[in-house]
GROMACS .gro file of C-alpha atoms in nm:
model
  388
    1MET     CA    1   0.000   0.000   0.000
    2LYS     CA    2   0.127   0.348  -0.090
    3VAL     CA    3   0.010   0.487   0.241
    4LEU     CA    4   0.242   0.249   0.430
    5LEU     CA    5   0.534   0.385   0.228
    6VAL     CA    6   0.425   0.734   0.336
    7VAL     CA    7   0.418   0.617   0.700
    8LEU     CA    8   0.772   0.474   0.670
    9LEU     CA    9   0.908   0.791   0.512
   10ALA     CA   10   0.737   1.003   0.779
   11ALA     CA   11   0.881   0.791   1.061
   12LEU     CA   12   1.237   0.805   0.922
   13SER     CA   13   1.221   1.179   0.857
   14CYS     CA   14   1.065   1.277   1.190
   15THR     CA   15   1.301   1.056   1.391
   16SER     CA   16   1.581   1.255   1.231
   17VAL     CA   17   1.413   1.595   1.286
   18PHE     CA   18   1.307   1.550   1.648
   19GLY     CA   19   1.630   1.375   1.741
   20SER     CA   20   1.814   1.677   1.604
   21ARG     CA   21   1.627   1.914   1.836
   22VAL     CA   22   1.759   1.729   2.140
   23VAL     CA   23   2.115   1.697   2.009
   24VAL     CA   24   2.139   2.059   1.897
   25SER     CA   25   2.004   2.209   2.219
   26ILE     CA   26   2.220   1.993   2.448
   27THR     CA   27   2.531   2.039   2.233
   28ALA     CA   28   2.482   2.416   2.244
   29LEU     CA   29   2.464   2.406   2.624
   30HIS     CA   30   2.777   2.189   2.640
   31LEU     CA   31   2.954   2.450   2.422
   32GLY     CA   32   2.871   2.716   2.681
   33ALA     CA   33   2.579   2.886   2.507
   34THR     CA   34   2.354   3.109   2.714
   35SER     CA   35   1.982   3.040   2.736
   36ALA     CA   36   1.921   3.330   2.495
   37GLU     CA   37   2.166   3.182   2.243
   38VAL     CA   38   2.004   2.841   2.272
   39GLY     CA   39   1.665   3.002   2.221
   40GLY     CA   40   1.792   3.183   1.913
   41ILE     CA   41   1.932   2.863   1.765
   42MET     CA   42   1.612   2.670   1.835
   43SER     CA   43   1.404   2.945   1.673
   44LEU     CA   44   1.578   2.861   1.346
   45TYR     CA   45   1.379   2.537   1.338
   46PHE     CA   46   1.074   2.760   1.274
   47LEU     CA   47   1.194   3.074   1.092
   48PRO     CA   48   1.319   2.920   0.763
   49PRO     CA   49   1.004   2.702   0.730
   50MET     CA   50   0.792   3.017   0.767
   51LEU     CA   51   0.984   3.177   0.480
   52LEU     CA   52   1.014   2.872   0.253
   53SER     CA   53   0.683   2.689   0.300
   54MET     CA   54   0.524   2.842  -0.010
   55SER     CA   55   0.826   2.760  -0.227
   56MET     CA   56   0.829   2.401  -0.103
   57GLY     CA   57   0.457   2.371  -0.177
   58ARG     CA   58   0.505   2.497  -0.533
   59LEU     CA   59   0.789   2.247  -0.580
   60VAL     CA   60   0.555   1.962  -0.484
   61ASP     CA   61   0.291   2.094  -0.726
   62ARG     CA   62   0.542   2.105  -1.010
   63ALA     CA   63   0.777   1.812  -0.940
   64GLY     CA   64   0.573   1.554  -0.748
   65VAL     CA   65   0.676   1.402  -0.416
   66ALA     CA   66   1.001   1.207  -0.469
   67LEU     CA   67   1.224   1.504  -0.560
   68PRO     CA   68   1.122   1.717  -0.258
   69MET     CA   69   1.175   1.415  -0.031
   70ALA     CA   70   1.523   1.363  -0.176
   71LEU     CA   71   1.593   1.730  -0.102
   72VAL     CA   72   1.465   1.669   0.253
   73ALA     CA   73   1.713   1.383   0.297
   74VAL     CA   74   2.005   1.597   0.174
   75LEU     CA   75   1.910   1.882   0.410
   76LEU     CA   76   1.882   1.644   0.705
   77LEU     CA   77   2.216   1.480   0.629
   78THR     CA   78   2.383   1.821   0.600
   79GLY     CA   79   2.227   1.930   0.929
   80HIS     CA   80   2.362   1.624   1.111
   81VAL     CA   81   2.712   1.605   0.961
   82LEU     CA   82   2.810   1.972   1.002
   83PRO     CA   83   2.796   1.987   1.386
   84ALA     CA   84   2.969   1.650   1.408
   85ALA     CA   85   3.257   1.768   1.188
   86TRP     CA   86   3.285   2.127   1.316
   87PRO     CA   87   3.107   2.168   1.651
   88SER     CA   88   3.028   2.536   1.709
   89LEU     CA   89   2.724   2.754   1.768
   90TRP     CA   90   2.736   2.863   1.404
   91THR     CA   91   2.719   2.508   1.268
   92LEU     CA   92   2.442   2.429   1.517
   93ALA     CA   93   2.248   2.728   1.382
   94ILE     CA   94   2.295   2.604   1.025
   95SER     CA   95   2.191   2.257   1.139
   96ALA     CA   96   1.870   2.392   1.292
   97ALA     CA   97   1.787   2.589   0.976
   98CYS     CA   98   1.850   2.288   0.750
   99THR     CA   99   1.649   2.052   0.970
  100GLY     CA  100   1.360   2.294   1.012
  101THR     CA  101   1.339   2.346   0.636
  102ALA     CA  102   1.349   1.970   0.584
  103PHE     CA  103   1.063   1.924   0.828
  104VAL     CA  104   0.830   2.156   0.640
  105GLY     CA  105   0.922   1.964   0.324
  106VAL     CA  106   0.822   1.641   0.496
  107LEU     CA  107   0.486   1.781   0.603
  108ILE     CA  108   0.396   1.927   0.264
  109ALA     CA  109   0.527   1.647   0.040
  110LEU     CA  110   0.403   1.354   0.245
  111SER     CA  111   0.065   1.510   0.321
  112SER     CA  112   0.018   1.540  -0.056
  113ALA     CA  113   0.131   1.179  -0.098
  114ALA     CA  114  -0.112   1.062   0.170
  115ALA     CA  115  -0.398   1.251   0.006
  116LEU     CA  116  -0.323   1.096  -0.335
  117SER     CA  117  -0.272   0.742  -0.204
  118GLY     CA  118  -0.636   0.638  -0.223
  119ARG     CA  119  -0.990   0.751  -0.288
  120PRO     CA  120  -1.105   1.097  -0.172
  121GLU     CA  121  -1.323   0.937   0.096
  122ASP     CA  122  -1.013   0.764   0.239
  123ARG     CA  123  -0.817   1.086   0.291
  124ALA     CA  124  -0.895   1.132   0.660
  125VAL     CA  125  -0.786   0.773   0.729
  126ASN     CA  126  -0.470   0.815   0.520
  127PHE     CA  127  -0.383   1.136   0.702
  128SER     CA  128  -0.434   0.948   1.028
  129TRP     CA  129  -0.178   0.689   0.916
  130PHE     CA  130   0.058   0.967   0.810
  131THR     CA  131   0.037   1.140   1.147
  132MET     CA  132   0.100   0.808   1.323
  133GLY     CA  133   0.423   0.785   1.124
  134THR     CA  134   0.523   1.132   1.237
  135GLY     CA  135   0.424   1.037   1.592
  136VAL     CA  136   0.670   0.746   1.586
  137GLY     CA  137   0.947   0.989   1.496
  138VAL     CA  138   0.839   1.241   1.760
  139GLY     CA  139   0.875   0.975   2.030
  140LEU     CA  140   1.169   0.775   1.895
  141GLY     CA  141   1.398   1.061   1.791
  142PRO     CA  142   1.444   1.230   2.131
  143LEU     CA  143   1.470   0.895   2.312
  144LEU     CA  144   1.747   0.756   2.089
  145SER     CA  145   1.929   1.089   2.077
  146GLY     CA  146   1.934   1.116   2.456
  147ILE     CA  147   2.078   0.765   2.482
  148ALA     CA  148   2.337   0.845   2.212
  149ILE     CA  149   2.450   1.165   2.386
  150ASP     CA  150   2.498   0.986   2.718
  151GLY     CA  151   2.675   0.688   2.562
  152LEU     CA  152   2.868   0.836   2.269
  153GLY     CA  153   2.899   1.210   2.326
  154ASP     CA  154   2.763   1.509   2.137
  155ARG     CA  155   2.954   1.476   1.809
  156MET     CA  156   2.887   1.106   1.762
  157ALA     CA  157   2.522   1.153   1.858
  158SER     CA  158   2.489   1.409   1.579
  159LEU     CA  159   2.668   1.182   1.336
  160THR     CA  160   2.453   0.880   1.420
  161LEU     CA  161   2.145   1.087   1.334
  162GLY     CA  162   2.274   1.069   0.978
  163ILE     CA  163   2.157   0.706   0.969
  164TRP     CA  164   1.798   0.824   0.925
  165PRO     CA  165   1.840   1.043   0.613
  166VAL     CA  166   2.064   0.776   0.459
  167ALA     CA  167   1.787   0.522   0.520
  168LEU     CA  168   1.542   0.774   0.374
  169LEU     CA  169   1.748   0.801   0.055
  170LEU     CA  170   1.769   0.422   0.033
  171VAL     CA  171   1.391   0.384   0.061
  172LEU     CA  172   1.341   0.655  -0.202
  173ALA     CA  173   1.583   0.478  -0.436
  174LEU     CA  174   1.403   0.145  -0.393
  175ALA     CA  175   1.041   0.259  -0.378
  176GLY     CA  176   1.033   0.625  -0.477
  177ARG     CA  177   0.861   0.543  -0.806
  178ARG     CA  178   0.551   0.445  -0.607
  179LEU     CA  179   0.512   0.800  -0.477
  180PRO     CA  180   0.284   1.042  -0.666
  181THR     CA  181   0.464   1.202  -0.961
  182VAL     CA  182   0.400   1.542  -1.115
  183THR     CA  183   0.175   1.359  -1.364
  184ALA     CA  184  -0.029   1.214  -1.078
  185VAL     CA  185  -0.056   1.553  -0.912
  186ALA     CA  186  -0.171   1.709  -1.238
  187ALA     CA  187  -0.417   1.425  -1.298
  188ALA     CA  188  -0.562   1.477  -0.950
  189ALA     CA  189  -0.604   1.843  -1.031
  190GLY     CA  190  -0.784   1.762  -1.355
  191PRO     CA  191  -0.898   2.010  -1.619
  192ALA     CA  192  -1.043   2.244  -1.354
  193ALA     CA  193  -0.701   2.320  -1.209
  194ILE     CA  194  -0.640   2.683  -1.121
  195ALA     CA  195  -0.311   2.812  -1.254
  196ALA     CA  196  -0.101   2.989  -0.995
  197PRO     CA  197  -0.088   3.360  -1.076
  198ALA     CA  198   0.249   3.526  -1.102
  199GLY     CA  199   0.385   3.770  -0.849
  200ARG     CA  200   0.499   3.775  -0.490
  201MET     CA  201   0.150   3.826  -0.351
  202ALA     CA  202  -0.011   3.554  -0.562
  203TRP     CA  203  -0.088   3.356  -0.248
  204LEU     CA  204  -0.351   3.615  -0.152
  205GLY     CA  205  -0.570   3.470  -0.424
  206LEU     CA  206  -0.599   3.151  -0.221
  207LEU     CA  207  -0.775   3.342   0.056
  208ARG     CA  208  -1.058   3.446  -0.175
  209GLU     CA  209  -1.206   3.099  -0.135
  210ALA     CA  210  -1.455   3.119   0.155
  211ARG     CA  211  -1.441   2.747   0.228
  212LEU     CA  212  -1.061   2.748   0.228
  213ARG     CA  213  -1.056   3.044   0.469
  214ALA     CA  214  -1.286   2.858   0.709
  215VAL     CA  215  -1.081   2.538   0.700
  216LEU     CA  216  -0.757   2.736   0.731
  217THR     CA  217  -0.893   2.902   1.046
  218ALA     CA  218  -0.957   2.560   1.199
  219ASN     CA  219  -0.614   2.434   1.087
  220VAL     CA  220  -0.444   2.723   1.266
  221MET     CA  221  -0.653   2.716   1.585
  222GLY     CA  222  -0.614   2.341   1.646
  223PRO     CA  223  -0.232   2.311   1.660
  224ALA     CA  224  -0.199   2.649   1.835
  225GLY     CA  225  -0.429   2.527   2.113
  226TYR     CA  226  -0.219   2.215   2.167
  227GLU     CA  227   0.104   2.420   2.172
  228VAL     CA  228  -0.051   2.639   2.441
  229PHE     CA  229  -0.139   2.326   2.640
  230LEU     CA  230   0.218   2.192   2.611
  231PHE     CA  231   0.344   2.526   2.742
  232VAL     CA  232   0.086   2.576   3.017
  233LEU     CA  233   0.083   2.228   3.171
  234PRO     CA  234   0.444   2.229   3.300
  235VAL     CA  235   0.404   2.585   3.428
  236GLN     CA  236   0.076   2.511   3.603
  237GLY     CA  237   0.204   2.177   3.731
  238THR     CA  238   0.512   2.337   3.883
  239ARG     CA  239   0.299   2.613   4.037
  240ILE     CA  240   0.081   2.360   4.222
  241GLY     CA  241   0.382   2.155   4.337
  242LEU     CA  242   0.388   1.856   4.100
  243SER     CA  243   0.717   1.675   4.049
  244ALA     CA  244   0.893   1.674   3.712
  245SER     CA  245   0.818   1.303   3.669
  246THR     CA  246   0.447   1.363   3.728
  247ILE     CA  247   0.442   1.645   3.474
  248GLY     CA  248   0.625   1.420   3.230
  249SER     CA  249   0.372   1.142   3.282
  250LEU     CA  250   0.088   1.389   3.218
  251LEU     CA  251   0.242   1.483   2.885
  252ALA     CA  252   0.303   1.116   2.808
  253ALA     CA  253  -0.064   1.041   2.876
  254SER     CA  254  -0.158   1.302   2.617
  255ALA     CA  255   0.084   1.152   2.362
  256VAL     CA  256  -0.054   0.802   2.419
  257ALA     CA  257  -0.409   0.933   2.375
  258ILE     CA  258  -0.309   1.090   2.042
  259PHE     CA  259  -0.171   0.761   1.913
  260VAL     CA  260  -0.455   0.540   2.038
  261VAL     CA  261  -0.739   0.761   1.915
  262ARG     CA  262  -0.595   0.765   1.564
  263LEU     CA  263  -0.654   0.391   1.548
  264ALA     CA  264  -1.025   0.472   1.569
  265MET     CA  265  -1.004   0.738   1.297
  266PRO     CA  266  -1.153   0.519   1.019
  267ILE     CA  267  -1.470   0.464   1.223
  268VAL     CA  268  -1.508   0.826   1.332
  269ALA     CA  269  -1.433   0.978   0.991
  270ARG     CA  270  -1.699   0.773   0.816
  271ARG     CA  271  -1.979   0.817   1.071
  272VAL     CA  272  -1.961   1.178   1.189
  273ARG     CA  273  -1.966   1.499   0.985
  274GLU     CA  274  -1.629   1.675   0.975
  275TRP     CA  275  -1.736   2.016   1.106
  276ASN     CA  276  -1.934   1.855   1.387
  277ILE     CA  277  -1.616   1.682   1.503
  278ILE     CA  278  -1.421   2.009   1.484
  279MET     CA  279  -1.695   2.182   1.687
  280ALA     CA  280  -1.672   1.915   1.958
  281LEU     CA  281  -1.292   1.936   1.960
  282PHE     CA  282  -1.284   2.313   2.003
  283LEU     CA  283  -1.544   2.302   2.279
  284ALA     CA  284  -1.334   2.033   2.450
  285LEU     CA  285  -1.024   2.253   2.422
  286GLY     CA  286  -1.212   2.548   2.571
  287SER     CA  287  -1.339   2.334   2.859
  288CYS     CA  288  -0.989   2.201   2.930
  289PHE     CA  289  -0.840   2.551   2.943
  290LEU     CA  290  -1.118   2.656   3.181
  291LEU     CA  291  -1.046   2.360   3.410
  292LEU     CA  292  -0.670   2.418   3.396
  293SER     CA  293  -0.725   2.764   3.542
  294VAL     CA  294  -0.885   2.630   3.862
  295VAL     CA  295  -0.800   2.263   3.932
  296THR     CA  296  -0.515   2.129   4.145
  297GLN     CA  297  -0.606   1.758   4.165
  298THR     CA  298  -0.365   1.538   3.973
  299TRP     CA  299  -0.630   1.294   3.849
  300ILE     CA  300  -0.825   1.579   3.688
  301LEU     CA  301  -0.506   1.692   3.516
  302TYR     CA  302  -0.469   1.340   3.376
  303VAL     CA  303  -0.823   1.361   3.241
  304ILE     CA  304  -0.746   1.698   3.085
  305SER     CA  305  -0.426   1.563   2.927
  306ILE     CA  306  -0.608   1.267   2.778
  307VAL     CA  307  -0.891   1.485   2.643
  308MET     CA  308  -0.637   1.722   2.488
  309GLY     CA  309  -0.463   1.424   2.330
  310ILE     CA  310  -0.791   1.294   2.189
  311ALA     CA  311  -0.870   1.638   2.047
  312GLN     CA  312  -0.529   1.665   1.882
  313GLY     CA  313  -0.533   1.303   1.766
  314LEU     CA  314  -0.869   1.332   1.592
  315GLY     CA  315  -0.838   1.692   1.484
  316GLN     CA  316  -0.502   1.698   1.306
  317PRO     CA  317  -0.563   1.432   1.038
  318LEU     CA  318  -0.923   1.541   0.991
  319MET     CA  319  -0.829   1.906   0.940
  320MET     CA  320  -0.548   1.807   0.702
  321SER     CA  321  -0.799   1.611   0.494
  322MET     CA  322  -1.049   1.898   0.496
  323PHE     CA  323  -0.779   2.144   0.394
  324PHE     CA  324  -0.662   1.931   0.102
  325SER     CA  325  -1.019   1.895  -0.023
  326ALA     CA  326  -1.087   2.269   0.008
  327SER     CA  327  -0.763   2.378  -0.165
  328PRO     CA  328  -0.786   2.485  -0.531
  329GLU     CA  329  -0.692   2.215  -0.780
  330GLY     CA  330  -0.341   2.259  -0.914
  331ARG     CA  331  -0.234   2.471  -0.614
  332LYS     CA  332  -0.270   2.224  -0.329
  333GLY     CA  333   0.100   2.221  -0.247
  334GLU     CA  334   0.112   2.600  -0.248
  335ALA     CA  335  -0.194   2.609  -0.021
  336ALA     CA  336  -0.024   2.361   0.213
  337GLY     CA  337   0.274   2.597   0.222
  338LEU     CA  338   0.048   2.885   0.324
  339ARG     CA  339  -0.101   2.668   0.597
  340GLY     CA  340   0.250   2.582   0.716
  341ILE     CA  341   0.345   2.950   0.740
  342LEU     CA  342   0.038   3.037   0.947
  343GLN     CA  343   0.066   2.727   1.167
  344ASN     CA  344   0.434   2.785   1.240
  345THR     CA  345   0.371   3.151   1.316
  346CYS     CA  346   0.079   3.084   1.552
  347SER     CA  347   0.238   2.779   1.715
  348ALA     CA  348   0.552   2.979   1.789
  349ALA     CA  349   0.370   3.296   1.895
  350SER     CA  350   0.100   3.138   2.115
  351PRO     CA  351   0.330   3.023   2.399
  352LEU     CA  352   0.520   3.353   2.384
  353LEU     CA  353   0.195   3.548   2.408
  354MET     CA  354   0.064   3.326   2.687
  355GLY     CA  355   0.391   3.358   2.878
  356GLY     CA  356   0.406   3.735   2.839
  357LEU     CA  357   0.046   3.795   2.940
  358GLY     CA  358   0.072   3.535   3.216
  359SER     CA  359   0.364   3.718   3.374
  360ILE     CA  360   0.157   4.038   3.380
  361LEU     CA  361  -0.195   3.915   3.457
  362GLY     CA  362  -0.132   3.571   3.603
  363LEU     CA  363  -0.202   3.239   3.435
  364GLY     CA  364  -0.566   3.213   3.544
  365PRO     CA  365  -0.704   3.508   3.344
  366VAL     CA  366  -0.503   3.404   3.038
  367LEU     CA  367  -0.646   3.051   3.051
  368LEU     CA  368  -0.995   3.195   3.088
  369ALA     CA  369  -0.934   3.405   2.777
  370ALA     CA  370  -0.814   3.095   2.591
  371SER     CA  371  -1.130   2.908   2.692
  372VAL     CA  372  -1.339   3.193   2.549
  373VAL     CA  373  -1.143   3.184   2.222
  374TYR     CA  374  -1.209   2.811   2.178
  375ALA     CA  375  -1.572   2.848   2.279
  376TRP     CA  376  -1.594   3.094   1.989
  377GLY     CA  377  -1.414   2.832   1.778
  378GLY     CA  378  -1.687   2.581   1.861
  379TRP     CA  379  -1.954   2.832   1.756
  380PHE     CA  380  -1.758   2.906   1.436
  381ALA     CA  381  -1.737   2.533   1.353
  382HIS     CA  382  -2.111   2.496   1.418
  383ARG     CA  383  -2.181   2.772   1.166
  384GLN     CA  384  -1.958   2.605   0.909
  385SER     CA  385  -2.134   2.270   0.962
  386ARG     CA  386  -2.455   2.437   0.846
  387ARG     CA  387  -2.288   2.590   0.538
  388TRP     CA  388  -2.079   2.305   0.399
   0.00000   0.00000   0.00000
């Protein structure tokens, strides 16, 4: 099955990407970097993707999936070898930029591959499989990198990360022909494809589509809400006196919920209307933020973590499927690039905004405001369910 190839490529790529984040941050600290310098280096995982997402999307539209994925592998290999050969803060910064750019290529290219790997009605299920592949990398990469740093040292840990892009290139060489080509992308677009207009601001034309704007709003709000949760939970947990291991287990419970609920995605996607699911997810997010502002009992925090994991686990593949369907034919990769820009911007800005306001007003009022925002999101999704 093509979708299993997509899962394998996603797992290899994301193991490399998320392993790099651990190696780069710890290596920077071992080199004597200040917290501000580490923060600046880590921000490079997000800044280049924000600038290059549209270009990567256009490349997928014009060249298919295999070529962008080969470029991803080269970027990852470069990002791992440089710090191993010449360990310095400068090479770590280049590594972060290369790896971050590769990650946006993975998301855009493989989401297109997942969408084109079956019938339109199978897209939500295929996206669920794709996100399970990324989930494997999210969990495996940091774990193996931590073990490698302790056992082999910083430079060898960075070098061993090169195994994953080499394996990625090998899989592409053996099975890359099974990935959607530019011909397949064009065939999926069909005669109704909308040619991309020329000019720097051509992407604004994508926002003229009312349905695409609605789905894009949901695609931005969902991941941003989960990023806020990942930021707030450790802060709130520390404030009420929880140990680091308890906070870690709360986050692990959320991650397990994400993985498990995606196994049920085929049943949910075929029996419940998409916007109704999004409405329920946003209302759940709003309720969880409201509870986080007042509760101190650990068991309630576990419930909140699991509910947040369920919301993220169901919402991400479903919203990816909805976005692909709503994107103009012939410009789906470009539209995915626009989504990547907005998601990266909001996911990076949301914790900063929450932290800044929380230091001024306290965490409680900020969480109450977040609950109001997602209550509005539930109302917005309800309106869309009546339109589409």
